């Protein structure tokens, strides 16, 4: 077996997916050929890293650990910030969220003046975020 053929079969050799006779041929070549043997070792390492990754993905605690790691990093970053910001930031997020919900409700409750004209209503909705409800209503009344 020459190097080119050995390289071609190497991935299957490492994965042990070759027929026994070919496994033996590749094994023989690797014994005689240092560059190919080295290449095979590198490939094994790479594949074992990929395998390890796969195992980690299937691990139910993987996300918990990642989360913990992220929180650790975040914790370090947060610690550098002033206390007030640390307290106010979640509050600000909550306020924004509540405003969004409130806005959504208001939008839903607003009587559709142009109920008879659905096409026009749908055309208007994308612009509602940019304009106040009041001017639109007065605009439509006119
Ligand atoms: Zn070789």
mmCIF file of C-alpha atoms and ligand atoms in Angstrom:
data_model
loop_
_atom_site.group_PDB
_atom_site.id
_atom_site.type_symbol
_atom_site.label_atom_id
_atom_site.label_comp_id
_atom_site.label_asym_id
_atom_site.label_seq_id
_atom_site.Cartn_x
_atom_site.Cartn_y
_atom_site.Cartn_z
ATOM 1 C CA UNK A 1 0.000 0.000 0.000
ATOM 2 C CA UNK A 2 1.330 3.441 -0.855
ATOM 3 C CA UNK A 3 0.935 6.632 1.176
ATOM 4 C CA UNK A 4 -1.814 8.081 -0.980
ATOM 5 C CA UNK A 5 -4.001 5.034 -0.578
ATOM 6 C CA UNK A 6 -3.154 4.794 3.101
ATOM 7 C CA UNK A 7 -4.217 8.420 3.637
ATOM 8 C CA UNK A 8 -7.463 7.738 1.846
ATOM 9 C CA UNK A 9 -8.211 4.779 4.089
ATOM 10 C CA UNK A 10 -6.866 6.324 7.231
ATOM 11 C CA UNK A 11 -10.072 7.878 8.479
ATOM 12 C CA UNK A 12 -11.857 4.567 8.116
ATOM 13 C CA UNK A 13 -8.902 2.827 9.702
ATOM 14 C CA UNK A 14 -9.066 5.141 12.713
ATOM 15 C CA UNK A 15 -12.811 4.603 12.915
ATOM 16 C CA UNK A 16 -12.168 0.875 12.477
ATOM 17 C CA UNK A 17 -14.624 0.672 9.626
ATOM 18 C CA UNK A 18 -12.383 -1.108 7.122
ATOM 19 C CA UNK A 19 -12.588 -4.775 6.249
ATOM 20 C CA UNK A 20 -10.156 -6.805 8.329
ATOM 21 C CA UNK A 21 -7.764 -7.328 5.428
ATOM 22 C CA UNK A 22 -7.567 -3.599 4.694
ATOM 23 C CA UNK A 23 -7.189 -2.773 8.365
ATOM 24 C CA UNK A 24 -4.175 -5.044 8.350
ATOM 25 C CA UNK A 25 -2.759 -3.430 5.188
ATOM 26 C CA UNK A 26 -3.038 0.044 6.654
ATOM 27 C CA UNK A 27 -1.578 -1.174 9.944
ATOM 28 C CA UNK A 28 1.381 -2.620 8.077
ATOM 29 C CA UNK A 29 1.922 0.611 6.189
ATOM 30 C CA UNK A 30 1.799 2.667 9.380
ATOM 31 C CA UNK A 31 4.452 0.429 10.887
ATOM 32 C CA UNK A 32 6.801 1.181 8.012
ATOM 33 C CA UNK A 33 5.887 4.803 7.333
ATOM 34 C CA UNK A 34 6.532 7.367 10.059
ATOM 35 C CA UNK A 35 4.741 10.327 8.365
ATOM 36 C CA UNK A 36 1.586 8.273 7.880
ATOM 37 C CA UNK A 37 1.785 6.923 11.411
ATOM 38 C CA UNK A 38 2.103 10.464 12.704
ATOM 39 C CA UNK A 39 -0.811 11.549 10.544
ATOM 40 C CA UNK A 40 -2.879 8.675 11.889
ATOM 41 C CA UNK A 41 -2.083 9.721 15.455
ATOM 42 C CA UNK A 42 -3.160 13.290 14.738
ATOM 43 C CA UNK A 43 -6.348 12.026 13.188
ATOM 44 C CA UNK A 44 -7.049 9.831 16.196
ATOM 45 C CA UNK A 45 -6.535 12.800 18.509
ATOM 46 C CA UNK A 46 -8.836 15.004 16.441
ATOM 47 C CA UNK A 47 -11.490 12.328 16.298
ATOM 48 C CA UNK A 48 -11.272 11.682 20.021
ATOM 49 C CA UNK A 49 -11.807 15.400 20.629
ATOM 50 C CA UNK A 50 -14.863 15.313 18.396
ATOM 51 C CA UNK A 51 -16.089 12.186 20.183
ATOM 52 C CA UNK A 52 -15.577 13.858 23.549
ATOM 53 C CA UNK A 53 -17.611 16.806 22.323
ATOM 54 C CA UNK A 54 -20.404 14.513 21.233
ATOM 55 C CA UNK A 55 -20.442 12.827 24.623
ATOM 56 C CA UNK A 56 -20.579 16.189 26.323
ATOM 57 C CA UNK A 57 -23.513 17.245 24.177
ATOM 58 C CA UNK A 58 -25.428 14.169 25.214
ATOM 59 C CA UNK A 59 -24.598 14.733 28.824
ATOM 60 C CA UNK A 60 -27.736 16.079 30.535
ATOM 61 C CA UNK A 61 -25.554 18.182 32.800
ATOM 62 C CA UNK A 62 -23.731 19.783 29.906
ATOM 63 C CA UNK A 63 -26.024 22.790 29.729
ATOM 64 C CA UNK A 64 -26.064 23.128 33.468
ATOM 65 C CA UNK A 65 -22.302 23.260 33.477
ATOM 66 C CA UNK A 66 -22.166 25.709 30.596
ATOM 67 C CA UNK A 67 -24.730 27.855 32.344
ATOM 68 C CA UNK A 68 -22.747 27.748 35.551
ATOM 69 C CA UNK A 69 -19.632 28.711 33.641
ATOM 70 C CA UNK A 70 -21.447 31.578 31.919
ATOM 71 C CA UNK A 71 -22.825 32.765 35.221
ATOM 72 C CA UNK A 72 -19.362 32.633 36.703
ATOM 73 C CA UNK A 73 -18.027 34.811 33.918
ATOM 74 C CA UNK A 74 -21.035 37.097 34.117
ATOM 75 C CA UNK A 75 -20.637 37.277 37.881
ATOM 76 C CA UNK A 76 -17.087 38.499 37.497
ATOM 77 C CA UNK A 77 -18.167 41.150 35.020
ATOM 78 C CA UNK A 78 -21.088 42.241 37.166
ATOM 79 C CA UNK A 79 -18.920 42.508 40.235
ATOM 80 C CA UNK A 80 -16.896 45.212 38.506
ATOM 81 C CA UNK A 81 -20.005 47.340 38.011
ATOM 82 C CA UNK A 82 -21.492 49.624 40.631
ATOM 83 C CA UNK A 83 -24.145 48.123 42.897
ATOM 84 C CA UNK A 84 -26.812 50.545 41.695
ATOM 85 C CA UNK A 85 -26.440 49.403 38.087
ATOM 86 C CA UNK A 86 -26.618 45.801 39.217
ATOM 87 C CA UNK A 87 -29.952 46.466 40.923
ATOM 88 C CA UNK A 88 -31.377 48.823 38.341
ATOM 89 C CA UNK A 89 -30.614 46.716 35.300
ATOM 90 C CA UNK A 90 -33.103 43.906 36.080
ATOM 91 C CA UNK A 91 -35.633 46.544 37.121
ATOM 92 C CA UNK A 92 -35.171 48.337 33.835
ATOM 93 C CA UNK A 93 -35.635 45.056 31.966
ATOM 94 C CA UNK A 94 -38.840 44.371 33.904
ATOM 95 C CA UNK A 95 -40.171 47.844 33.181
ATOM 96 C CA UNK A 96 -39.422 47.461 29.488
ATOM 97 C CA UNK A 97 -41.108 44.056 29.511
ATOM 98 C CA UNK A 98 -44.181 45.397 31.314
ATOM 99 C CA UNK A 99 -44.369 48.343 28.937
ATOM 100 C CA UNK A 100 -44.247 45.910 26.045
ATOM 101 C CA UNK A 101 -47.047 43.807 27.517
ATOM 102 C CA UNK A 102 -49.105 46.872 28.362
ATOM 103 C CA UNK A 103 -48.563 48.250 24.861
ATOM 104 C CA UNK A 104 -49.633 44.914 23.434
ATOM 105 C CA UNK A 105 -52.825 44.937 25.462
ATOM 106 C CA UNK A 106 -53.582 48.506 24.529
ATOM 107 C CA UNK A 107 -52.994 47.717 20.898
ATOM 108 C CA UNK A 108 -55.376 44.751 21.151
ATOM 109 C CA UNK A 109 -58.049 46.705 22.995
ATOM 110 C CA UNK A 110 -58.013 49.754 20.748
ATOM 111 C CA UNK A 111 -61.261 49.603 18.832
ATOM 112 C CA UNK A 112 -60.571 49.182 15.163
ATOM 113 C CA UNK A 113 -62.047 52.237 13.623
ATOM 114 C CA UNK A 114 -61.433 50.994 10.135
ATOM 115 C CA UNK A 115 -62.800 47.503 10.851
ATOM 116 C CA UNK A 116 -64.615 47.647 7.545
ATOM 117 C CA UNK A 117 -61.341 47.993 5.729
ATOM 118 C CA UNK A 118 -59.085 45.123 6.724
ATOM 119 C CA UNK A 119 -56.472 45.709 4.086
ATOM 120 C CA UNK A 120 -55.955 49.236 5.279
ATOM 121 C CA UNK A 121 -55.820 48.111 8.915
ATOM 122 C CA UNK A 122 -53.092 45.603 8.185
ATOM 123 C CA UNK A 123 -51.169 48.183 6.292
ATOM 124 C CA UNK A 124 -51.311 50.519 9.271
ATOM 125 C CA UNK A 125 -50.233 48.057 11.959
ATOM 126 C CA UNK A 126 -46.506 48.070 11.130
ATOM 127 C CA UNK A 127 -46.449 51.821 11.640
ATOM 128 C CA UNK A 128 -48.176 51.706 15.007
ATOM 129 C CA UNK A 129 -44.915 51.260 16.802
ATOM 130 C CA UNK A 130 -43.621 54.486 15.376
ATOM 131 C CA UNK A 131 -46.680 56.625 15.885
ATOM 132 C CA UNK A 132 -48.841 57.310 18.917
ATOM 133 C CA UNK A 133 -52.333 55.844 18.896
ATOM 134 C CA UNK A 134 -53.855 59.286 19.410
ATOM 135 C CA UNK A 135 -52.684 60.977 16.174
ATOM 136 C CA UNK A 136 -53.680 57.927 14.139
ATOM 137 C CA UNK A 137 -57.193 58.033 15.510
ATOM 138 C CA UNK A 138 -57.576 61.748 14.887
ATOM 139 C CA UNK A 139 -56.009 61.260 11.503
ATOM 140 C CA UNK A 140 -58.531 58.563 10.665
ATOM 141 C CA UNK A 141 -61.467 60.629 11.947
ATOM 142 C CA UNK A 142 -60.736 63.427 9.560
HETATM 143 ZN ZN1 LIG B 1 2.937 6.447 4.211
#
